[in-house]
mmCIF file of C-alpha atoms in Angstrom:
data_model
loop_
_atom_site.group_PDB
_atom_site.id
_atom_site.type_symbol
_atom_site.label_atom_id
_atom_site.label_comp_id
_atom_site.label_asym_id
_atom_site.label_seq_id
_atom_site.Cartn_x
_atom_site.Cartn_y
_atom_site.Cartn_z
ATOM 1 C CA MET D 187 -59.945 -33.934 55.956
ATOM 2 C CA LYS D 188 -57.846 -31.885 57.913
ATOM 3 C CA SER D 189 -55.309 -34.790 58.204
ATOM 4 C CA MET D 190 -55.458 -35.206 54.371
ATOM 5 C CA SER D 191 -55.145 -31.150 53.701
ATOM 6 C CA PHE D 192 -52.103 -31.221 56.255
ATOM 7 C CA GLN D 193 -50.298 -34.295 54.636
ATOM 8 C CA ALA D 194 -50.934 -32.285 51.280
ATOM 9 C CA SER D 195 -49.590 -29.315 52.534
ATOM 10 C CA LEU D 196 -46.480 -31.121 54.312
ATOM 11 C CA ALA D 197 -45.816 -32.908 50.773
ATOM 12 C CA ALA D 198 -46.226 -29.540 49.095
ATOM 13 C CA ALA D 199 -43.764 -28.155 51.441
ATOM 14 C CA LEU D 200 -40.996 -30.764 50.890
ATOM 15 C CA MET D 201 -41.181 -30.711 47.420
ATOM 16 C CA LEU D 202 -41.087 -26.660 47.228
ATOM 17 C CA ALA D 203 -38.009 -27.193 49.749
ATOM 18 C CA ALA D 204 -36.386 -29.526 47.200
ATOM 19 C CA ALA D 205 -36.856 -27.221 44.300
ATOM 20 C CA TRP D 206 -35.474 -24.354 45.950
ATOM 21 C CA LEU D 207 -32.199 -26.282 46.756
ATOM 22 C CA VAL D 208 -32.172 -27.495 43.047
ATOM 23 C CA SER D 209 -33.079 -24.286 41.275
ATOM 24 C CA PRO D 210 -31.381 -20.889 41.366
ATOM 25 C CA VAL D 211 -32.761 -18.167 43.805
ATOM 26 C CA SER D 212 -34.707 -16.409 40.926
ATOM 27 C CA ALA D 213 -36.496 -19.448 39.620
ATOM 28 C CA HIS D 214 -37.307 -20.045 43.355
ATOM 29 C CA THR D 215 -39.008 -16.417 44.128
ATOM 30 C CA GLN D 216 -40.639 -16.799 40.754
ATOM 31 C CA THR D 217 -42.456 -20.288 41.115
ATOM 32 C CA GLN D 218 -42.881 -19.834 45.173
ATOM 33 C CA PRO D 219 -46.165 -17.722 44.763
ATOM 34 C CA ALA D 220 -47.766 -20.290 42.342
ATOM 35 C CA ALA D 221 -46.584 -23.482 44.311
ATOM 36 C CA PRO D 222 -49.405 -23.224 47.159
ATOM 37 C CA ALA D 223 -52.262 -22.325 44.640
ATOM 38 C CA GLN D 224 -51.165 -25.645 42.900
ATOM 39 C CA ALA D 225 -51.027 -27.681 46.097
ATOM 40 C CA THR D 226 -54.401 -26.553 47.163
ATOM 41 C CA ALA D 227 -56.061 -27.239 43.911
ATOM 42 C CA GLN D 228 -54.595 -30.344 42.841
ATOM 43 C CA PRO D 229 -53.042 -32.266 45.837
ATOM 44 C CA ALA D 230 -52.097 -35.269 43.819
ATOM 45 C CA ALA D 231 -50.296 -33.452 41.122
ATOM 46 C CA ALA D 232 -48.015 -31.614 43.369
ATOM 47 C CA SER D 233 -45.213 -33.870 43.109
ATOM 48 C CA PRO D 234 -44.253 -32.953 38.958
ATOM 49 C CA ALA D 235 -44.522 -29.403 39.790
ATOM 50 C CA PRO D 236 -40.935 -28.912 40.123
ATOM 51 C CA ALA D 237 -39.748 -30.414 36.895
ATOM 52 C CA PRO D 238 -40.296 -27.052 34.901
ATOM 53 C CA ALA D 239 -38.298 -24.837 37.448
ATOM 54 C CA ALA D 240 -35.175 -27.184 36.591
ATOM 55 C CA ALA D 241 -35.137 -25.817 32.977
ATOM 56 C CA PRO D 242 -33.752 -22.381 33.789
ATOM 57 C CA ALA D 243 -30.719 -23.964 36.061
ATOM 58 C CA VAL D 244 -29.725 -26.144 32.718
ATOM 59 C CA ALA D 245 -30.230 -22.968 30.504
ATOM 60 C CA ALA D 246 -28.580 -20.572 32.670
ATOM 61 C CA PRO D 247 -25.073 -22.512 32.585
ATOM 62 C CA ALA D 248 -25.527 -23.131 28.987
ATOM 63 C CA ALA D 249 -25.828 -19.262 28.168
ATOM 64 C CA LYS D 250 -22.848 -18.476 30.394
ATOM 65 C CA ALA D 251 -20.954 -21.107 28.361
ATOM 66 C CA ASP D 252 -21.676 -19.274 24.987
ATOM 67 C CA THR D 253 -20.823 -16.261 26.425
ATOM 68 C CA ALA D 254 -17.432 -17.501 27.628
ATOM 69 C CA ALA D 255 -16.888 -18.790 24.337
ATOM 70 C CA ILE D 256 -17.650 -16.049 22.350
ATOM 71 C CA ALA D 257 -15.446 -13.685 24.915
ATOM 72 C CA PRO D 258 -12.027 -15.593 24.378
ATOM 73 C CA ALA D 259 -12.773 -15.209 20.374
ATOM 74 C CA MET D 260 -13.427 -11.514 20.387
ATOM 75 C CA LYS D 261 -9.909 -11.105 22.326
ATOM 76 C CA GLU D 262 -8.037 -12.813 19.776
ATOM 77 C CA LEU D 263 -9.055 -10.578 16.891
ATOM 78 C CA SER D 264 -5.751 -9.506 15.972
ATOM 79 C CA PRO D 265 -4.734 -8.594 11.941
ATOM 80 C CA TRP D 266 -2.872 -12.132 12.126
ATOM 81 C CA VAL D 267 -5.846 -13.991 13.083
ATOM 82 C CA MET D 268 -8.389 -12.110 10.947
ATOM 83 C CA PHE D 269 -6.149 -12.861 7.844
ATOM 84 C CA MET D 270 -5.827 -16.349 8.836
ATOM 85 C CA SER D 271 -9.416 -16.918 9.400
ATOM 86 C CA ALA D 272 -10.279 -14.818 6.015
ATOM 87 C CA ASP D 273 -11.678 -16.368 2.912
ATOM 88 C CA VAL D 274 -8.901 -17.634 0.233
ATOM 89 C CA ILE D 275 -10.151 -14.793 -2.223
ATOM 90 C CA VAL D 276 -9.537 -12.369 0.519
ATOM 91 C CA LYS D 277 -6.164 -13.766 1.524
ATOM 92 C CA ALA D 278 -5.144 -13.557 -2.049
ATOM 93 C CA VAL D 279 -6.286 -9.976 -2.309
ATOM 94 C CA MET D 280 -4.344 -9.018 1.113
ATOM 95 C CA ILE D 281 -1.086 -10.873 -0.257
ATOM 96 C CA GLY D 282 -1.344 -8.840 -3.607
ATOM 97 C CA LEU D 283 -1.862 -5.556 -1.646
ATOM 98 C CA ALA D 284 1.401 -6.639 0.734
ATOM 99 C CA PHE D 285 3.226 -7.414 -2.062
ATOM 100 C CA ALA D 286 2.632 -3.922 -3.728
ATOM 101 C CA SER D 287 3.366 -2.317 -0.487
ATOM 102 C CA LEU D 288 7.036 -4.014 -0.768
ATOM 103 C CA MET D 289 7.506 -3.125 -4.142
ATOM 104 C CA THR D 290 6.650 0.601 -3.453
ATOM 105 C CA TRP D 291 9.387 0.839 -0.645
ATOM 106 C CA THR D 292 11.635 -1.056 -2.972
ATOM 107 C CA VAL D 293 11.262 1.404 -5.550
ATOM 108 C CA LEU D 294 11.628 4.242 -3.254
ATOM 109 C CA ILE D 295 15.072 2.992 -1.975
ATOM 110 C CA ALA D 296 16.252 2.184 -5.495
ATOM 111 C CA LYS D 297 15.302 5.500 -6.976
ATOM 112 C CA SER D 298 16.438 7.653 -4.188
ATOM 113 C CA ILE D 299 19.720 6.178 -4.732
ATOM 114 C CA GLU D 300 19.874 6.525 -8.163
ATOM 115 C CA LEU D 301 18.572 9.924 -8.406
ATOM 116 C CA SER D 302 20.997 11.158 -5.928
ATOM 117 C CA VAL D 303 24.109 9.408 -7.437
ATOM 118 C CA ALA D 304 23.145 10.632 -10.974
ATOM 119 C CA SER D 305 22.780 14.232 -9.828
ATOM 120 C CA GLY D 306 25.619 14.221 -7.740
ATOM 121 C CA LYS D 307 27.882 12.995 -10.998
ATOM 122 C CA LEU D 308 26.180 15.235 -13.155
ATOM 123 C CA ARG D 309 26.895 18.488 -10.956
ATOM 124 C CA SER D 310 30.422 17.246 -10.517
ATOM 125 C CA ALA D 311 30.819 17.080 -14.436
ATOM 126 C CA LEU D 312 29.463 20.450 -15.142
ATOM 127 C CA LYS D 313 31.795 21.901 -12.396
ATOM 128 C CA LYS D 314 34.956 20.162 -14.201
ATOM 129 C CA ILE D 315 34.092 21.805 -17.674
ATOM 130 C CA SER D 316 32.927 25.123 -16.417
ATOM 131 C CA GLU D 317 36.411 26.562 -17.350
ATOM 132 C CA ALA D 318 36.650 24.271 -20.708
ATOM 133 C CA ARG D 319 37.169 26.193 -23.873
ATOM 134 C CA SER D 320 36.552 23.543 -26.349
ATOM 135 C CA LEU D 321 35.265 19.844 -26.606
ATOM 136 C CA ALA D 322 38.513 18.686 -26.440
ATOM 137 C CA GLU D 323 39.079 20.020 -23.282
ATOM 138 C CA ALA D 324 35.966 18.936 -21.599
ATOM 139 C CA GLN D 325 36.568 15.907 -22.743
ATOM 140 C CA MET D 326 39.924 15.820 -21.204
ATOM 141 C CA ALA D 327 38.518 17.207 -17.995
ATOM 142 C CA LEU D 328 36.054 14.318 -17.635
ATOM 143 C CA GLY D 329 38.479 11.529 -18.659
ATOM 144 C CA ALA D 330 36.972 8.215 -19.383
ATOM 145 C CA LYS D 331 34.054 8.526 -17.211
ATOM 146 C CA GLN D 332 30.631 7.493 -18.640
ATOM 147 C CA GLY D 333 27.565 9.761 -17.721
ATOM 148 C CA ILE D 334 25.160 11.862 -19.784
ATOM 149 C CA LEU D 335 27.477 14.809 -20.286
ATOM 150 C CA PRO D 336 30.350 12.686 -21.766
ATOM 151 C CA SER D 337 27.423 11.343 -24.027
ATOM 152 C CA PHE D 338 26.760 15.350 -25.017
ATOM 153 C CA LEU D 339 30.195 15.812 -25.664
ATOM 154 C CA ALA D 340 30.743 12.709 -27.982
ATOM 155 C CA ALA D 341 27.479 13.671 -30.009
ATOM 156 C CA ALA D 342 29.001 17.194 -30.722
ATOM 157 C CA LEU D 343 32.337 15.914 -31.763
ATOM 158 C CA ARG D 344 30.889 13.199 -34.061
ATOM 159 C CA GLU D 345 28.579 15.418 -35.819
ATOM 160 C CA ALA D 346 31.643 18.261 -36.050
ATOM 161 C CA ARG D 347 33.682 15.276 -37.528
ATOM 162 C CA MET D 348 31.283 13.945 -39.638
ATOM 163 C CA SER D 349 30.225 17.675 -40.937
ATOM 164 C CA ALA D 350 34.142 18.456 -41.772
ATOM 165 C CA GLY D 351 33.950 20.451 -44.972
ATOM 166 C CA LEU D 352 30.506 22.023 -44.690
ATOM 167 C CA SER D 353 30.300 25.530 -44.683
ATOM 168 C CA SER D 354 26.742 25.972 -42.860
ATOM 169 C CA ASP D 355 27.536 26.296 -39.295
ATOM 170 C CA ALA D 356 23.812 26.555 -38.744
ATOM 171 C CA GLY D 357 23.052 23.212 -40.120
ATOM 172 C CA ILE D 358 25.634 21.482 -37.962
ATOM 173 C CA LYS D 359 24.315 23.090 -34.627
ATOM 174 C CA GLU D 360 20.683 21.784 -35.911
ATOM 175 C CA ARG D 361 21.643 18.408 -36.349
ATOM 176 C CA ALA D 362 23.788 18.514 -32.843
ATOM 177 C CA ALA D 363 20.763 19.822 -31.137
ATOM 178 C CA SER D 364 18.981 17.080 -32.799
ATOM 179 C CA SER D 365 21.099 14.321 -31.681
ATOM 180 C CA PHE D 366 21.303 16.188 -27.631
ATOM 181 C CA SER D 367 17.384 15.951 -28.119
ATOM 182 C CA GLU D 368 17.544 11.931 -28.419
ATOM 183 C CA ILE D 369 20.075 11.596 -25.412
ATOM 184 C CA VAL D 370 17.626 13.872 -23.234
ATOM 185 C CA ARG D 371 14.668 11.726 -24.474
ATOM 186 C CA ALA D 372 16.565 8.395 -23.717
ATOM 187 C CA GLU D 373 17.865 9.774 -20.217
ATOM 188 C CA ALA D 374 14.208 10.835 -19.252
ATOM 189 C CA ARG D 375 12.925 7.367 -20.126
ATOM 190 C CA ARG D 376 15.603 5.857 -18.365
ATOM 191 C CA ILE D 377 15.266 7.995 -14.796
ATOM 192 C CA ARG D 378 11.592 7.356 -15.001
ATOM 193 C CA VAL D 379 11.711 3.678 -14.830
ATOM 194 C CA GLY D 380 9.834 2.535 -11.828
ATOM 195 C CA MET D 381 7.490 5.498 -11.315
ATOM 196 C CA GLY D 382 4.809 3.809 -13.604
ATOM 197 C CA VAL D 383 4.752 1.172 -11.106
ATOM 198 C CA LEU D 384 4.131 3.860 -8.037
ATOM 199 C CA ALA D 385 1.422 5.310 -10.258
ATOM 200 C CA THR D 386 -0.334 1.829 -10.838
ATOM 201 C CA ILE D 387 -0.243 0.788 -7.300
ATOM 202 C CA GLY D 388 -1.472 4.233 -5.922
ATOM 203 C CA SER D 389 -4.178 4.238 -8.281
ATOM 204 C CA THR D 390 -5.532 0.610 -8.209
ATOM 205 C CA SER D 391 -4.859 -0.448 -4.563
ATOM 206 C CA PRO D 392 -7.823 1.262 -3.157
ATOM 207 C CA PHE D 393 -10.044 -0.630 -5.465
ATOM 208 C CA VAL D 394 -8.423 -3.895 -5.449
ATOM 209 C CA GLY D 395 -8.803 -3.802 -1.318
ATOM 210 C CA LEU D 396 -12.297 -2.586 -1.773
ATOM 211 C CA PHE D 397 -13.130 -5.549 -3.864
ATOM 212 C CA GLY D 398 -11.733 -7.797 -0.978
ATOM 213 C CA THR D 399 -13.837 -6.087 1.245
ATOM 214 C CA VAL D 400 -16.994 -6.699 -0.737
ATOM 215 C CA TRP D 401 -16.359 -10.309 -0.993
ATOM 216 C CA GLY D 402 -15.583 -10.648 2.425
ATOM 217 C CA ILE D 403 -18.897 -9.060 3.526
ATOM 218 C CA MET D 404 -21.021 -11.037 0.912
ATOM 219 C CA ASN D 405 -19.341 -14.479 2.427
ATOM 220 C CA SER D 406 -20.242 -12.991 5.944
ATOM 221 C CA PHE D 407 -24.093 -12.375 4.932
ATOM 222 C CA ILE D 408 -24.122 -15.648 3.639
ATOM 223 C CA GLY D 409 -22.829 -17.160 6.755
ATOM 224 C CA ILE D 410 -25.166 -15.001 8.544
ATOM 225 C CA SER D 411 -28.292 -16.474 6.560
ATOM 226 C CA LYS D 412 -26.791 -19.952 7.361
ATOM 227 C CA SER D 413 -26.527 -19.546 10.789
ATOM 228 C CA GLN D 414 -30.037 -17.343 11.546
ATOM 229 C CA THR D 415 -28.531 -15.261 13.673
ATOM 230 C CA THR D 416 -27.871 -11.608 14.025
ATOM 231 C CA ASN D 417 -25.556 -11.627 16.743
ATOM 232 C CA LEU D 418 -23.290 -9.050 16.739
ATOM 233 C CA ALA D 419 -20.600 -11.273 18.287
ATOM 234 C CA VAL D 420 -21.146 -13.788 15.099
ATOM 235 C CA VAL D 421 -21.285 -11.172 12.439
ATOM 236 C CA ALA D 422 -18.523 -8.759 13.572
ATOM 237 C CA PRO D 423 -15.427 -11.196 12.765
ATOM 238 C CA GLY D 424 -16.560 -11.618 9.432
ATOM 239 C CA ILE D 425 -16.888 -8.041 8.550
ATOM 240 C CA ALA D 426 -13.763 -7.029 10.597
ATOM 241 C CA GLU D 427 -11.813 -9.548 8.281
ATOM 242 C CA ALA D 428 -13.458 -7.965 5.037
ATOM 243 C CA LEU D 429 -12.840 -4.420 6.199
ATOM 244 C CA LEU D 430 -9.080 -5.398 6.797
ATOM 245 C CA ALA D 431 -8.651 -5.681 2.926
ATOM 246 C CA THR D 432 -9.596 -2.253 2.692
ATOM 247 C CA ALA D 433 -7.241 -0.836 5.086
ATOM 248 C CA ILE D 434 -4.071 -2.892 3.496
ATOM 249 C CA GLY D 435 -5.346 -1.299 0.280
ATOM 250 C CA LEU D 436 -5.070 2.094 1.664
ATOM 251 C CA VAL D 437 -1.835 1.394 3.591
ATOM 252 C CA ALA D 438 -0.349 0.285 -0.046
ATOM 253 C CA ALA D 439 -1.943 3.049 -1.874
ATOM 254 C CA ILE D 440 -0.995 6.422 0.081
ATOM 255 C CA PRO D 441 2.976 5.737 0.400
ATOM 256 C CA ALA D 442 2.823 4.958 -3.639
ATOM 257 C CA VAL D 443 0.805 8.448 -4.353
ATOM 258 C CA ILE D 444 3.131 10.328 -1.908
ATOM 259 C CA ILE D 445 6.501 8.878 -3.201
ATOM 260 C CA TYR D 446 5.254 9.298 -6.794
ATOM 261 C CA ASN D 447 4.816 12.908 -6.418
ATOM 262 C CA HIS D 448 8.218 13.169 -4.643
ATOM 263 C CA PHE D 449 10.051 11.548 -7.326
ATOM 264 C CA SER D 450 8.225 13.515 -10.029
ATOM 265 C CA ARG D 451 9.697 16.826 -8.288
ATOM 266 C CA MET D 452 13.185 15.121 -7.976
ATOM 267 C CA THR D 453 13.092 13.841 -11.739
ATOM 268 C CA LYS D 454 12.195 17.274 -12.811
ATOM 269 C CA SER D 455 15.193 18.789 -10.845
ATOM 270 C CA TYR D 456 17.386 16.317 -12.468
ATOM 271 C CA LEU D 457 15.935 16.636 -16.248
ATOM 272 C CA GLU D 458 16.940 20.348 -15.577
ATOM 273 C CA LEU D 459 20.603 19.426 -15.018
ATOM 274 C CA VAL D 460 20.442 17.377 -18.116
ATOM 275 C CA SER D 461 19.198 20.363 -19.802
ATOM 276 C CA ARG D 462 22.101 22.380 -18.343
ATOM 277 C CA ALA D 463 24.393 20.016 -19.578
ATOM 278 C CA SER D 464 23.123 19.972 -23.266
ATOM 279 C CA GLY D 465 23.550 23.609 -23.157
ATOM 280 C CA ALA D 466 27.201 23.646 -21.907
ATOM 281 C CA ALA D 467 27.931 21.094 -24.795
ATOM 282 C CA ALA D 468 26.167 23.219 -27.458
ATOM 283 C CA ARG D 469 28.238 26.345 -26.455
ATOM 284 C CA LEU D 470 31.379 24.358 -26.465
ATOM 285 C CA LEU D 471 30.536 23.047 -30.099
ATOM 286 C CA SER D 472 29.668 26.612 -31.084
ATOM 287 C CA ARG D 473 33.036 27.906 -30.031
ATOM 288 C CA ASP D 474 34.819 25.351 -31.736
ATOM 289 C CA LEU D 475 32.900 26.179 -35.050
ATOM 290 C CA ASP D 476 33.697 29.846 -34.531
ATOM 291 C CA ARG D 477 37.357 29.275 -33.607
ATOM 292 C CA SER D 478 37.657 26.772 -36.620
ATOM 293 C CA HIS D 479 36.222 29.528 -39.101
ATOM 294 C CA GLY D 480 38.084 32.157 -37.608
ATOM 295 C CA SER D 481 41.648 30.417 -38.116
ATOM 296 C CA ALA D 482 40.517 29.572 -41.956
ATOM 297 C CA HIS D 483 39.848 33.147 -42.341
ATOM 298 C CA SER D 484 43.272 34.249 -40.653
ATOM 299 C CA ARG D 485 45.026 31.534 -43.067
ATOM 300 C CA ALA D 486 43.045 33.009 -45.991
ATOM 301 C CA ALA D 487 44.084 36.503 -45.126
ATOM 302 C CA GLU D 488 47.627 35.239 -44.939
#
């Protein structure tokens, strides 16, 4: 009996040493107290005991491999990678918002140049006619230039010519003022071209981006239900791609609102210059009418 128990103990010790060489140290420390009990209780069943101890040795490298596979993917979460891996609808939303942002900056450059040039020309024209005594002198001072002030002068001369022979100066001035109002309204419509685009982009871009975010998060939840996992490393990329649409929407909307308010102030200042030009043309017309009536009265007195 002693020899049999010694052989069994020796066999158990050999199997335990083999298991220690194959399995990691943590598995060895967990299985070491249980091995002598199994060896004394069932000497014949001591040989298959190390089989369960090999399972953690296989599972641990697999877990490390999964972690190593997830880590590089998390490091590559740049905006471009998120855009390329996003859903088709989310991609379309992002491209549309990027195009809207490009339109915003295009309108900024174009309208800045247009307003600066128009304001400079109008100020220069007002300075040139500041010493003019009649509509004819003002037209000679401006020459053949095109602009809003020459339009006012041409309208005043046309009304004075078409009203020749009429004795009512008030009627002539009223009709000229009506022509001036039409020119001012047309110029206001022309100078505000493009501002409607800014208003539309500023008011709708956040909601378009929010639509892309909702669509992307919905797809992320569908992917979570299919993969049956709530691991943050699996869920985070899809949610990040969805939130990128909202970020691009805000990037498109905020500059559009700021630029729209800026152009509203600049347009208001330019229209004030247009009103000054209208008043200057009206004063020149009034002088011509008074001068013509004064010369008529002097001829009648003679």
